[in-house]
Coordinates of C-alpha atoms in Angstrom, one line a residue:
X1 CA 61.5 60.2 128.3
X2 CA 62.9 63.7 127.2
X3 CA 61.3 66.7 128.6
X4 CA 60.1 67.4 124.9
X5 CA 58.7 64.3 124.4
X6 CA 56.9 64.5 127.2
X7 CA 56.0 67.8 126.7
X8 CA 54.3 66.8 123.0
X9 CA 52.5 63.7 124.7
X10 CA 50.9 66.1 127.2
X11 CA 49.5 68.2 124.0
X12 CA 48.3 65.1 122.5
X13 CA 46.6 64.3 126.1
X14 CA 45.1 67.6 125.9
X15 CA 43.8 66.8 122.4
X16 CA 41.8 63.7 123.7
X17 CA 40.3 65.3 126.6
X18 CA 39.3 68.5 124.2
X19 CA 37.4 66.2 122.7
X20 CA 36.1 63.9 125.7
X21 CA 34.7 66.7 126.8
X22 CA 33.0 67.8 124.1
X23 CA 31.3 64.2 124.0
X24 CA 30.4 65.0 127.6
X25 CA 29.5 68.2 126.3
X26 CA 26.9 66.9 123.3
X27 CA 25.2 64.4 126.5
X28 CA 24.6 67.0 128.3
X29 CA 23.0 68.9 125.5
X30 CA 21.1 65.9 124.7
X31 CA 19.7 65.4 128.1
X32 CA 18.7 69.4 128.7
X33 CA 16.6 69.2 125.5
X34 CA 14.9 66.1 126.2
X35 CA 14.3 67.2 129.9
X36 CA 13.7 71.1 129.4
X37 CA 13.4 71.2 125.7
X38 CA 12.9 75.6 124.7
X39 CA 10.8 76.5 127.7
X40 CA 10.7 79.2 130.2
X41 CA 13.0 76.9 132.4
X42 CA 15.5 77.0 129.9
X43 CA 15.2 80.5 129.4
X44 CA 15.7 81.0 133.1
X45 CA 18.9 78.7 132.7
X46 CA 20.7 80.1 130.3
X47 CA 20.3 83.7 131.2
X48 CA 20.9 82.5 134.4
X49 CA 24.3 81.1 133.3
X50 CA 25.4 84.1 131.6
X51 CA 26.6 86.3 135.0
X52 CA 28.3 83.5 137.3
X53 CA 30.5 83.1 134.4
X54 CA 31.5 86.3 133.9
X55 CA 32.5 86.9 137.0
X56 CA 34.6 83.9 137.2
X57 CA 36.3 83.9 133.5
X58 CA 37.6 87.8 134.2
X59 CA 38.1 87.0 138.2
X60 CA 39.6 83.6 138.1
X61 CA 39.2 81.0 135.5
X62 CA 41.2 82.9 132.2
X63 CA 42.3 86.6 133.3
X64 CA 43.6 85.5 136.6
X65 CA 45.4 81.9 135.0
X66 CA 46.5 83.4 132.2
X67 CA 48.6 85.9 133.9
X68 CA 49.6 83.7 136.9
X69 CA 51.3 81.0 134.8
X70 CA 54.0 83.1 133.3
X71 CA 54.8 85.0 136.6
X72 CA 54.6 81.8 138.9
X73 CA 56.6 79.4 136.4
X74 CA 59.7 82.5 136.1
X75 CA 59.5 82.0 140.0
X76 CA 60.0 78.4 140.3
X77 CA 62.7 78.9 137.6
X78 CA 64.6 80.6 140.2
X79 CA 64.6 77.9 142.3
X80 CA 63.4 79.9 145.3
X81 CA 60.8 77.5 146.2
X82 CA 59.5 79.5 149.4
X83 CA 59.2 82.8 147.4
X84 CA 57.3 80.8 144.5
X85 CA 54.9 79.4 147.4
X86 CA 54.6 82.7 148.4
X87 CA 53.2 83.8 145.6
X88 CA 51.0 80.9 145.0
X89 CA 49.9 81.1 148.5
X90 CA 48.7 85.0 148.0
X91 CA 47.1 84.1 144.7
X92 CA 44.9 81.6 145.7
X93 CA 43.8 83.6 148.9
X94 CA 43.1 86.5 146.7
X95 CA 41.1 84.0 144.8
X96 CA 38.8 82.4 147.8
X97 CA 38.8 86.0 149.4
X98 CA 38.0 87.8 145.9
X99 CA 35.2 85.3 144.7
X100 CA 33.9 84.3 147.9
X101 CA 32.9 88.5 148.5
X102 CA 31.7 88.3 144.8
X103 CA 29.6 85.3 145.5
X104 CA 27.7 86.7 148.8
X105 CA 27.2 89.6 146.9
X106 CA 25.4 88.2 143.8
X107 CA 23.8 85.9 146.2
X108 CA 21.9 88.4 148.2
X109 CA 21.6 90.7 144.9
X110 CA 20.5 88.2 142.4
X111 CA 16.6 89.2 142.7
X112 CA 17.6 92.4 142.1
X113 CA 19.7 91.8 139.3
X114 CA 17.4 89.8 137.5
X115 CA 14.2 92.1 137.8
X116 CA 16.5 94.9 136.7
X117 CA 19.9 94.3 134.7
X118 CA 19.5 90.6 133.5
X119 CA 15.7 89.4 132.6
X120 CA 13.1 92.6 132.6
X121 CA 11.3 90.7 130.6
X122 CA 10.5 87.7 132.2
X123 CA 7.1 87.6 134.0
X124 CA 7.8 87.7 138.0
X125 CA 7.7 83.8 138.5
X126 CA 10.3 83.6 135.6
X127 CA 12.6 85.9 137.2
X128 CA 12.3 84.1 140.5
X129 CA 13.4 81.1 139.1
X130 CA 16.3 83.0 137.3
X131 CA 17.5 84.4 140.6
X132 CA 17.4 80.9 142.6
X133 CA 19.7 79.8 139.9
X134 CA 22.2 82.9 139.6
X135 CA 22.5 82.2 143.8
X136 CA 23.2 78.5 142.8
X137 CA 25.6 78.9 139.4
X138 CA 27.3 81.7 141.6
X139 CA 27.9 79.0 144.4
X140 CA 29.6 76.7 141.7
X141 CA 31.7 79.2 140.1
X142 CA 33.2 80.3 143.1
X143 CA 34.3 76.4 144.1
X144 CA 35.3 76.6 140.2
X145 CA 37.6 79.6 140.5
X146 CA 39.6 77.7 143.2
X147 CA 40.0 75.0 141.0
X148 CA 41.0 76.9 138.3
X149 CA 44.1 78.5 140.3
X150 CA 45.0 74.7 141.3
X151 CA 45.1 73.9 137.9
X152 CA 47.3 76.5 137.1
X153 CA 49.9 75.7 139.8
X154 CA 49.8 71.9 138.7
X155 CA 50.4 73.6 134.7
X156 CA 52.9 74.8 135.9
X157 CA 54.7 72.3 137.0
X158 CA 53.8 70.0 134.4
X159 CA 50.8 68.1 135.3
X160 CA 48.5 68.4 132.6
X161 CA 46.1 65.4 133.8
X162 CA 44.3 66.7 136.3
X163 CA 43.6 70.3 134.9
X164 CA 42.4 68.2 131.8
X165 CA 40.4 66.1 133.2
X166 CA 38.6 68.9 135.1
X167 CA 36.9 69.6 131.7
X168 CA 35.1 66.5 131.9
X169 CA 33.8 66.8 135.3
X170 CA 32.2 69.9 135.1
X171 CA 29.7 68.5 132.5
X172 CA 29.6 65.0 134.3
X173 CA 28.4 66.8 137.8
X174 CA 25.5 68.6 135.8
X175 CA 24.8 65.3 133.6
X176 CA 24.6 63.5 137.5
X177 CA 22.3 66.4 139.0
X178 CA 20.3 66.6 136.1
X179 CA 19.1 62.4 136.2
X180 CA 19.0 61.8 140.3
X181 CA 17.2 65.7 141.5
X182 CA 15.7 66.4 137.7
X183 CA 11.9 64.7 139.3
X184 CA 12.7 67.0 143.1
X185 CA 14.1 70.0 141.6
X186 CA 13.6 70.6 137.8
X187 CA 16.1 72.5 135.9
X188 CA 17.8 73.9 139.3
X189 CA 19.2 70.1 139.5
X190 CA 21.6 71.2 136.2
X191 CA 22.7 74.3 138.9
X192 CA 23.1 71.8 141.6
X193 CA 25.1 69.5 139.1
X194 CA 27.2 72.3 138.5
X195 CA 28.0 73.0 142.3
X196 CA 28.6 68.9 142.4
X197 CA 31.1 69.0 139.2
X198 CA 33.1 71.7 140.8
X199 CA 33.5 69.9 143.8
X200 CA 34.8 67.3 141.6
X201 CA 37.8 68.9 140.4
X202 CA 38.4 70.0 143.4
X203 CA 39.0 66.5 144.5
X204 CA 40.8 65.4 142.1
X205 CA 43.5 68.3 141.9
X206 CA 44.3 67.8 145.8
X207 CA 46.1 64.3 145.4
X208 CA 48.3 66.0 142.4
X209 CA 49.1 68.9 145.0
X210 CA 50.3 67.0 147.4
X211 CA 52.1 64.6 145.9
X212 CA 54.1 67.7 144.7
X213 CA 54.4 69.0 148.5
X214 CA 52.4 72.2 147.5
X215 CA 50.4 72.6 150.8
X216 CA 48.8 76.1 150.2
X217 CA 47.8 78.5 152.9
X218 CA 46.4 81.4 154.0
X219 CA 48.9 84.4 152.9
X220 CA 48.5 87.8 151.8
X221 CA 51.8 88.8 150.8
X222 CA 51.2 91.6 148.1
X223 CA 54.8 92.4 148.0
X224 CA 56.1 89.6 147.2
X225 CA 58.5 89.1 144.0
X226 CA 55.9 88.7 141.3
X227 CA 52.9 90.8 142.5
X228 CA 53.8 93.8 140.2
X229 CA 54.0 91.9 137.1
X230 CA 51.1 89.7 137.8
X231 CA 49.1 93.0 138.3
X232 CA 50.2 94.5 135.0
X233 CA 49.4 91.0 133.1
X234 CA 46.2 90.5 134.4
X235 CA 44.4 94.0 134.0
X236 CA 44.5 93.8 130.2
X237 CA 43.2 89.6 130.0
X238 CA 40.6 91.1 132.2
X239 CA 39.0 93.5 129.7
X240 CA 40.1 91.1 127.1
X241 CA 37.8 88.3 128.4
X242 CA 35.3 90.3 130.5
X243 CA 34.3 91.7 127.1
X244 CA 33.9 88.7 125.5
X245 CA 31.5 87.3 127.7
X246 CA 29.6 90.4 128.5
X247 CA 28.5 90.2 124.3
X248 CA 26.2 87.2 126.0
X249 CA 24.8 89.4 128.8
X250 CA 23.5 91.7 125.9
X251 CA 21.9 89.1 124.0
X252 CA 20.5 88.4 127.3
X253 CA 18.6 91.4 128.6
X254 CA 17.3 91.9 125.0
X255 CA 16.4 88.6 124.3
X256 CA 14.4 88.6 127.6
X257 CA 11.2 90.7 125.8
X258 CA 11.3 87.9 123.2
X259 CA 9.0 85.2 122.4
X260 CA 9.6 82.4 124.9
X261 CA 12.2 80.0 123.9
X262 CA 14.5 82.4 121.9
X263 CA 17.0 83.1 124.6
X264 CA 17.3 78.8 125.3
X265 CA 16.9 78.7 121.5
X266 CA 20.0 80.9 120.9
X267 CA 22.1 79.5 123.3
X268 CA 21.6 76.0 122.5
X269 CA 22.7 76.9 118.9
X270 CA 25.8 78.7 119.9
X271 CA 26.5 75.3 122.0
X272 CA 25.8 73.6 118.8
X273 CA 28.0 75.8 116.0
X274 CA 30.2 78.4 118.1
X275 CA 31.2 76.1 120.9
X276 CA 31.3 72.4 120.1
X277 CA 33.3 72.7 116.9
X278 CA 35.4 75.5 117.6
X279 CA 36.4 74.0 121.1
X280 CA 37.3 70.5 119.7
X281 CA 39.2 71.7 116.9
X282 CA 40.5 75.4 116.5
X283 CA 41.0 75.7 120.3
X284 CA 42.6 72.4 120.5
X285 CA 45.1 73.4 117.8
X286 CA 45.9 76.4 119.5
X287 CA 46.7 74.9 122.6
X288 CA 49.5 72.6 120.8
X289 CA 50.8 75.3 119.1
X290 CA 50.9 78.2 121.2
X291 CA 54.1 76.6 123.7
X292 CA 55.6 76.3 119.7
X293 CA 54.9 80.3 118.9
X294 CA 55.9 81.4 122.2
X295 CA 59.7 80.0 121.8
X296 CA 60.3 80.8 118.1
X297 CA 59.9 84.6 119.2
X298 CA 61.8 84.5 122.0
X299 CA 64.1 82.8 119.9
X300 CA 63.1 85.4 117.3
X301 CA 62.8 82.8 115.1
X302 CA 59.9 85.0 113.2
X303 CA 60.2 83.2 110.0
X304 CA 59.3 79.8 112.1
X305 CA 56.5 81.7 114.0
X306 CA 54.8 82.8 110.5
X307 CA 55.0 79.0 109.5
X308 CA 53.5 78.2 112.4
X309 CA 50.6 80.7 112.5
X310 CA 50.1 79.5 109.0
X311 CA 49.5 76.0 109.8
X312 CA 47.4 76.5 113.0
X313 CA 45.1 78.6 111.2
X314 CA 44.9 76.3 108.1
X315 CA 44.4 73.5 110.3
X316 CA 42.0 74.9 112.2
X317 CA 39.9 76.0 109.2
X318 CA 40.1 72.7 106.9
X319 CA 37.9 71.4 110.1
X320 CA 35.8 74.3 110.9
X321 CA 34.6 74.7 107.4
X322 CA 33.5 71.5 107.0
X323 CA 31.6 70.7 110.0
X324 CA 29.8 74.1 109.2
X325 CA 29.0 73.1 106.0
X326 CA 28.0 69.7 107.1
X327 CA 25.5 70.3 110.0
X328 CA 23.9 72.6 107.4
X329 CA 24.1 69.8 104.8
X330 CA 22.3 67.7 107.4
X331 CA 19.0 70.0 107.4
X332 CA 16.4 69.5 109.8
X333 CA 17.3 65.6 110.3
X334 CA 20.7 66.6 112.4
X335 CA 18.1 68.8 114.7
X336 CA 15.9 65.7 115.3
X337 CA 19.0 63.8 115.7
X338 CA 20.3 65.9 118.6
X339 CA 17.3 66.7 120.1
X340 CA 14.9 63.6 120.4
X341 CA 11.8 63.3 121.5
X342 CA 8.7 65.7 121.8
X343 CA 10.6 68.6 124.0
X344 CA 10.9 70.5 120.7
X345 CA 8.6 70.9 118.7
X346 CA 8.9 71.3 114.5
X347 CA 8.9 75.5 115.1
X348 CA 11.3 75.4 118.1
X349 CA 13.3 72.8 116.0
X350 CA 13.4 74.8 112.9
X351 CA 14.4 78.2 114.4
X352 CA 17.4 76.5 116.2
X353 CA 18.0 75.4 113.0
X354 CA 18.3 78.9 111.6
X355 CA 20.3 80.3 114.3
X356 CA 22.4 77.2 113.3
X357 CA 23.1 78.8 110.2
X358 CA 23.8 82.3 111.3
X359 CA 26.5 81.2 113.8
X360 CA 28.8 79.3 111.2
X361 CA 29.9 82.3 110.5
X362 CA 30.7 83.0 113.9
X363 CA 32.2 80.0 113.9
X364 CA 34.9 80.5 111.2
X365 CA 35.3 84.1 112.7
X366 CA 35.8 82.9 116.2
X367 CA 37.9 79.8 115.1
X368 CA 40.2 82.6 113.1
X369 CA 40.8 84.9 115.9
X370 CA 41.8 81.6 118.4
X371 CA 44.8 81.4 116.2
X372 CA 45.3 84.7 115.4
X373 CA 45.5 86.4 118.4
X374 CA 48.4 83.5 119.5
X375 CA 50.5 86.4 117.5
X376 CA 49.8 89.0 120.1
X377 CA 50.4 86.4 122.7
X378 CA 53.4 85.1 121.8
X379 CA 54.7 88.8 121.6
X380 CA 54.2 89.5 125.0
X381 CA 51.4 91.9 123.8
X382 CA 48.5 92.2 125.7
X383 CA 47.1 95.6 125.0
X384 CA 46.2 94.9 121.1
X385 CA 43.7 92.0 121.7
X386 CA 42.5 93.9 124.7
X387 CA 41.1 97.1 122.6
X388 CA 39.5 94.5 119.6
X389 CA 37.8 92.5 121.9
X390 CA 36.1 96.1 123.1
X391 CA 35.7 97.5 119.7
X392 CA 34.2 93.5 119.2
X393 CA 31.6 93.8 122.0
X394 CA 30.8 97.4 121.2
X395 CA 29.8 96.2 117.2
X396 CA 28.3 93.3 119.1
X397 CA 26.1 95.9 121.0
X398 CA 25.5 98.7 118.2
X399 CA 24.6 95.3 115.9
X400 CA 22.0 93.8 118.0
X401 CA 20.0 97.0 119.0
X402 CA 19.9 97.9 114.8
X403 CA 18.6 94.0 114.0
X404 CA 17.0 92.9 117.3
X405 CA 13.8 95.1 116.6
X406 CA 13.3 93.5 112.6
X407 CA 14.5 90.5 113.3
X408 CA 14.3 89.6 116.8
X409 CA 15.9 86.7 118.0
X410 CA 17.9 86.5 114.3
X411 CA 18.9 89.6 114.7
X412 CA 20.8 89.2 117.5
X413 CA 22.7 85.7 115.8
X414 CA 23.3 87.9 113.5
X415 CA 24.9 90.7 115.2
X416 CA 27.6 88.4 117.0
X417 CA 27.9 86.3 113.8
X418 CA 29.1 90.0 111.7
X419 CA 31.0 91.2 115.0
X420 CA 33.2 87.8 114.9
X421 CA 33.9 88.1 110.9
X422 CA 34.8 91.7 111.5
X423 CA 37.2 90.6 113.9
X424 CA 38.8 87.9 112.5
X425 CA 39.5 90.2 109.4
X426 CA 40.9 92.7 111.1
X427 CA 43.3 90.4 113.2
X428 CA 43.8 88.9 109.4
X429 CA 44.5 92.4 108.3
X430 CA 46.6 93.2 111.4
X431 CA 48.9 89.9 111.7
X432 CA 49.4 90.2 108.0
X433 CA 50.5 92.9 106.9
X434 CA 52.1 94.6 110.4
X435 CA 53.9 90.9 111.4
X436 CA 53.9 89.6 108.1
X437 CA 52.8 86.6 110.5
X438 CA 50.7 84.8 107.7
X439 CA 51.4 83.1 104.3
X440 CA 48.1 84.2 102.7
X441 CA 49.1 82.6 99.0
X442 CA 48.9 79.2 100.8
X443 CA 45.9 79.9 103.7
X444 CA 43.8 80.8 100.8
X445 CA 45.1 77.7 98.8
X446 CA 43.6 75.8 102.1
X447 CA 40.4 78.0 102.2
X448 CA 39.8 76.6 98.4
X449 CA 40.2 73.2 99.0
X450 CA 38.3 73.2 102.1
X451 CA 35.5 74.7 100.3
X452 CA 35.7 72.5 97.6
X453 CA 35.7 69.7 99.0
X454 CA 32.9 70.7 101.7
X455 CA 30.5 71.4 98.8
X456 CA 31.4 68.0 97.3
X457 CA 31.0 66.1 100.6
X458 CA 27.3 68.7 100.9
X459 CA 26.2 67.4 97.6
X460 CA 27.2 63.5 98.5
X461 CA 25.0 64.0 101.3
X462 CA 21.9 66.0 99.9
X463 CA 21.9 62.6 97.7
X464 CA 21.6 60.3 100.4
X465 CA 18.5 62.7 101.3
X466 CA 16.6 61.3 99.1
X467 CA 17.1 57.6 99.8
X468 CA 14.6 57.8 102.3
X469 CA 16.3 56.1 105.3
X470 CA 15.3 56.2 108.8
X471 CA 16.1 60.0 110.1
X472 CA 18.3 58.4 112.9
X473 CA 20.1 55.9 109.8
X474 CA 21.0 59.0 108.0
X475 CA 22.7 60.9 109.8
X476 CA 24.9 58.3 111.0
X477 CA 25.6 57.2 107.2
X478 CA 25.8 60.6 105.7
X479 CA 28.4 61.5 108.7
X480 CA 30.6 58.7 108.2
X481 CA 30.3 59.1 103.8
X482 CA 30.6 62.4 103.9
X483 CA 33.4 62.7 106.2
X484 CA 34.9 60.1 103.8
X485 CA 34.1 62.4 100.6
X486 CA 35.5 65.3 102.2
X487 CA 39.0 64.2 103.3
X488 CA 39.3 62.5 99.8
X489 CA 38.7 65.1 97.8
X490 CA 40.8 67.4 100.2
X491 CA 43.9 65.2 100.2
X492 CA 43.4 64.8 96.4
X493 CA 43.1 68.3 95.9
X494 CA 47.0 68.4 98.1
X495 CA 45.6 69.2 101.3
X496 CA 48.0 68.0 104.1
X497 CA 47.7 70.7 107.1
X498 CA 46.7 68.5 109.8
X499 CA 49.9 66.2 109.3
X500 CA 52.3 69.7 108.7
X501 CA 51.0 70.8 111.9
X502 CA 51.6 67.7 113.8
X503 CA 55.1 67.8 112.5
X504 CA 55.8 71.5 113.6
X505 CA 55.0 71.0 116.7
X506 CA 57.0 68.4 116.7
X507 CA 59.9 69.9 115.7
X508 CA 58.8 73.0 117.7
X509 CA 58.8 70.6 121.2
X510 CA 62.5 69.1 120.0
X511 CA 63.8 72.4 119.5

């Protein structure tokens, strides 16, 4: 098998464990709901969550990866294995060294932190709770980090199945924790799950390692070919992502004076619209294409790197837009569906539902940028993304103190939901006109079908409303008739993105 070949197999691989997890993903929702349902235990979780992975995404899991790869893979290149282990060695001590001091920290400070920074308005015993499970989620993200720099070293060297595969396990330990400590421990059994699932990874990247004859150990060489550069990559990712993931901290210590159940209630429709959709499809697609985008600058191929923007983003969207339009389609029916049982009740189930429909526009926003900022990327430019993601968390902020106070829990959806669409304009705005990196006369001949056709397959499914089926019978129908509806009318109407893409990056691999 050719290197390319193998290279566009590994994408597809990538693909299919995308979605896997996002399977494990929706189980795991499932069984939160219908164990925790909106409660203060799932308050407590989900603000909980919010710090641990902070800490790790800017420490270890993105900033840290994103600028190791490059640096470590021109090393190998060199074939100077002992200075690439080197390196490798240092990083990973940094890592254990970095996150284990961050970890005892947050362990002995999370009562603090939650009383003062995180939850001040949770009643003592919810804050308690809150703390026990910052200790614990801090405990799993720091077995997580390591993990995370072992899946970059097996990247980099071309193993893709391991670091895949982590992606399931994560949600497989908490699904485990959650059914066999759920009666002992209640919702700190999802934490412990966490710890477990982290563990797992762990496990499963150490045959992979060795079988390469990477042995890592303890090394602090700091001046080491490599260093320099890594430091100047990885300053940059770290505003870039810290930022992003501090926007949930705010919606957390605001959301904490709310009624009880907003904060879980938020966060389980952001799982719902901004996560599950966006991570199966528009993140996907920029995974396959972004190897593509990289070489056709380097190559300066620009013309090449337009069309490919141009396809990733109208891929991305002729999915997005429809499974926006289609959980809203759905109505209240899809919220029975994905939360059975009594844990909700018709008023927790109904304002999930409206949060629903605030964050498809984050979605489309989010799902935009994904793709767009690939551009910056693939230009070696770091700095760019860095500043909009601030100036993102700062309208973020400004948004949610204006609309928290009329609108409350709302308000705040609706902060991040305007923040995101700002955003992905202004990358739209940027990539467009300063890179000329987008064909807008065909993107917006993609936006129309994809609309089109989404209101077509909307009103095929508002008709099967009224057939009065079993709630459970409908949603599987009007799911499998509307998808139907919608990719007919879309290839009708000349939509063939999905199959242009697959054959760029096709091409893209060869070349």
């Amino acid at each position: 098998m050719t290197h390319a070949r193998f290279l566009f197999r590994s994408s597809i691989m990538v693909m299919a464990f995308y979605g896997l997890s996002r399977m494990t993903g929706f189980v795991k929702l499932l069984l939160m709901t219908r164990l925790f349902g909106i409660s203060d235990e799932a308050d407590a979780f989900a603000a909980a969550y919010q710090l641990p992975e902070l800490l790790v995404t800017m420490l270890a899991g993105g900033a840290v990866a994103a600028a190791f790869i490059p640096v470590y893979t021109a090393q190998l290149a060199t074939r100077d294995a002992q200075r690439a282990a080197r390196l490798a060695d240092t990083v990973v001590t940094l890592t254990v060294v970095g996150m284990g001091a961050v970890t005892l920290l947050v362990w002995v400070s999370a009562p603090w932190l939650t009383a003062h920074v995180l939850t001040p308005g949770f009643s003592a015993e919810q804050q308690a709770l809150t703390a026990r499970l910052v200790q614990v989620l801090m405990l799993s993200m720091f077995f997580y980090a390591i993990g995370s720099i072992f899946a970059s070293i097996l990247q980099s060297h071309d193993h893709f199945l391991a670091p895949a595969l982590g992606t399931v396990l994560i949600d497989v330990g908490q699904i485990v924790g959650v059914v066999l400590l759920a009666g002992a421990l209640g919702i700190v059994s999802a934490a412990w799950g966490l710890v477990g699932g982290a563990l797992l990874i762990l496990a499963i990247e150490a045959p992979f390692l060795w079988r390469l004859g990477i042995r890592t150990r303890p090394a602090l060489a700091l001046r080491t070919q490599g260093m320099r550069e890594l430091a100047y990559l990885f300053w940059p990712r770290l505003v870039t992502m810290g930022a992003m993931q501090a926007a949930d901290l705010i919606v957390v210590r605001l959301a904490s004076g709310l009624a009880p159940g907003s904060m879980s209630a938020y966060f389980y429709a952001v799982l719902i619209m901004a996560y599950m959709p966006r991570g199966l499809f528009a993140q996907a697609i920029a995974t396959v294409i972004f190897p593509t985008m990289t070489r056709q600058y380097n190559s300066r191929d620009l013309a090449g790197l337009q069309q490919t923007t141009t396809a990733g983003l109208r891929a991305a969207l002729s999915l997005v837009i429809p499974s926006a339009v289609g959980i809203l389609a759905l109505g209240m029916p899809a919220m029975h569906f994905l939360f059975p049982g009594e844990a909700l009740d018709g008023e927790a189930l109904a304002m999930v539902f409206a949060l629903v429909a605030i964050l498809s526009i984050r979605l489309i926003g989010d799902s935009s940028v994904d793709i767009l900022a690939l551009t910056f990327y693939a230009r070696h430019n770091t700095r760019l993304p860095m500043l909009a993601s601030v100036l993102w968390m700062a309208a973020v902020l400004l948004l949610s103190l204006l609309l928290v106070g009329p609108l409350g829990i709302y308000g705040l959806a609706w902060a991040s939901a305007l923040a995101s669409a700002g955003l992905a304009t202004a990358y739209y705005i940027v990539v467009g006109r300063r890179f000329h990196g987008v064909t807008g006369r065909t993107l917006a001949a993609t936006v129309g079908r994809a609309v089109v056709a989404a209101a077509a397959m909307a009103g095929v499914v508002r008709l099967l409303s009224r057939a009065d089926l079993p709630e459970t019978i409908f949603v599987v129908v009007a799911i499998a008739v509307g998808a139907a509806v919608y990719v007919g009318v879309y290839v009708v109407m000349g939509g063939r993105e999905l199959l242009t893409l697959l054959r760029r990056r096709a091409e893209g691999t060869v070349a």
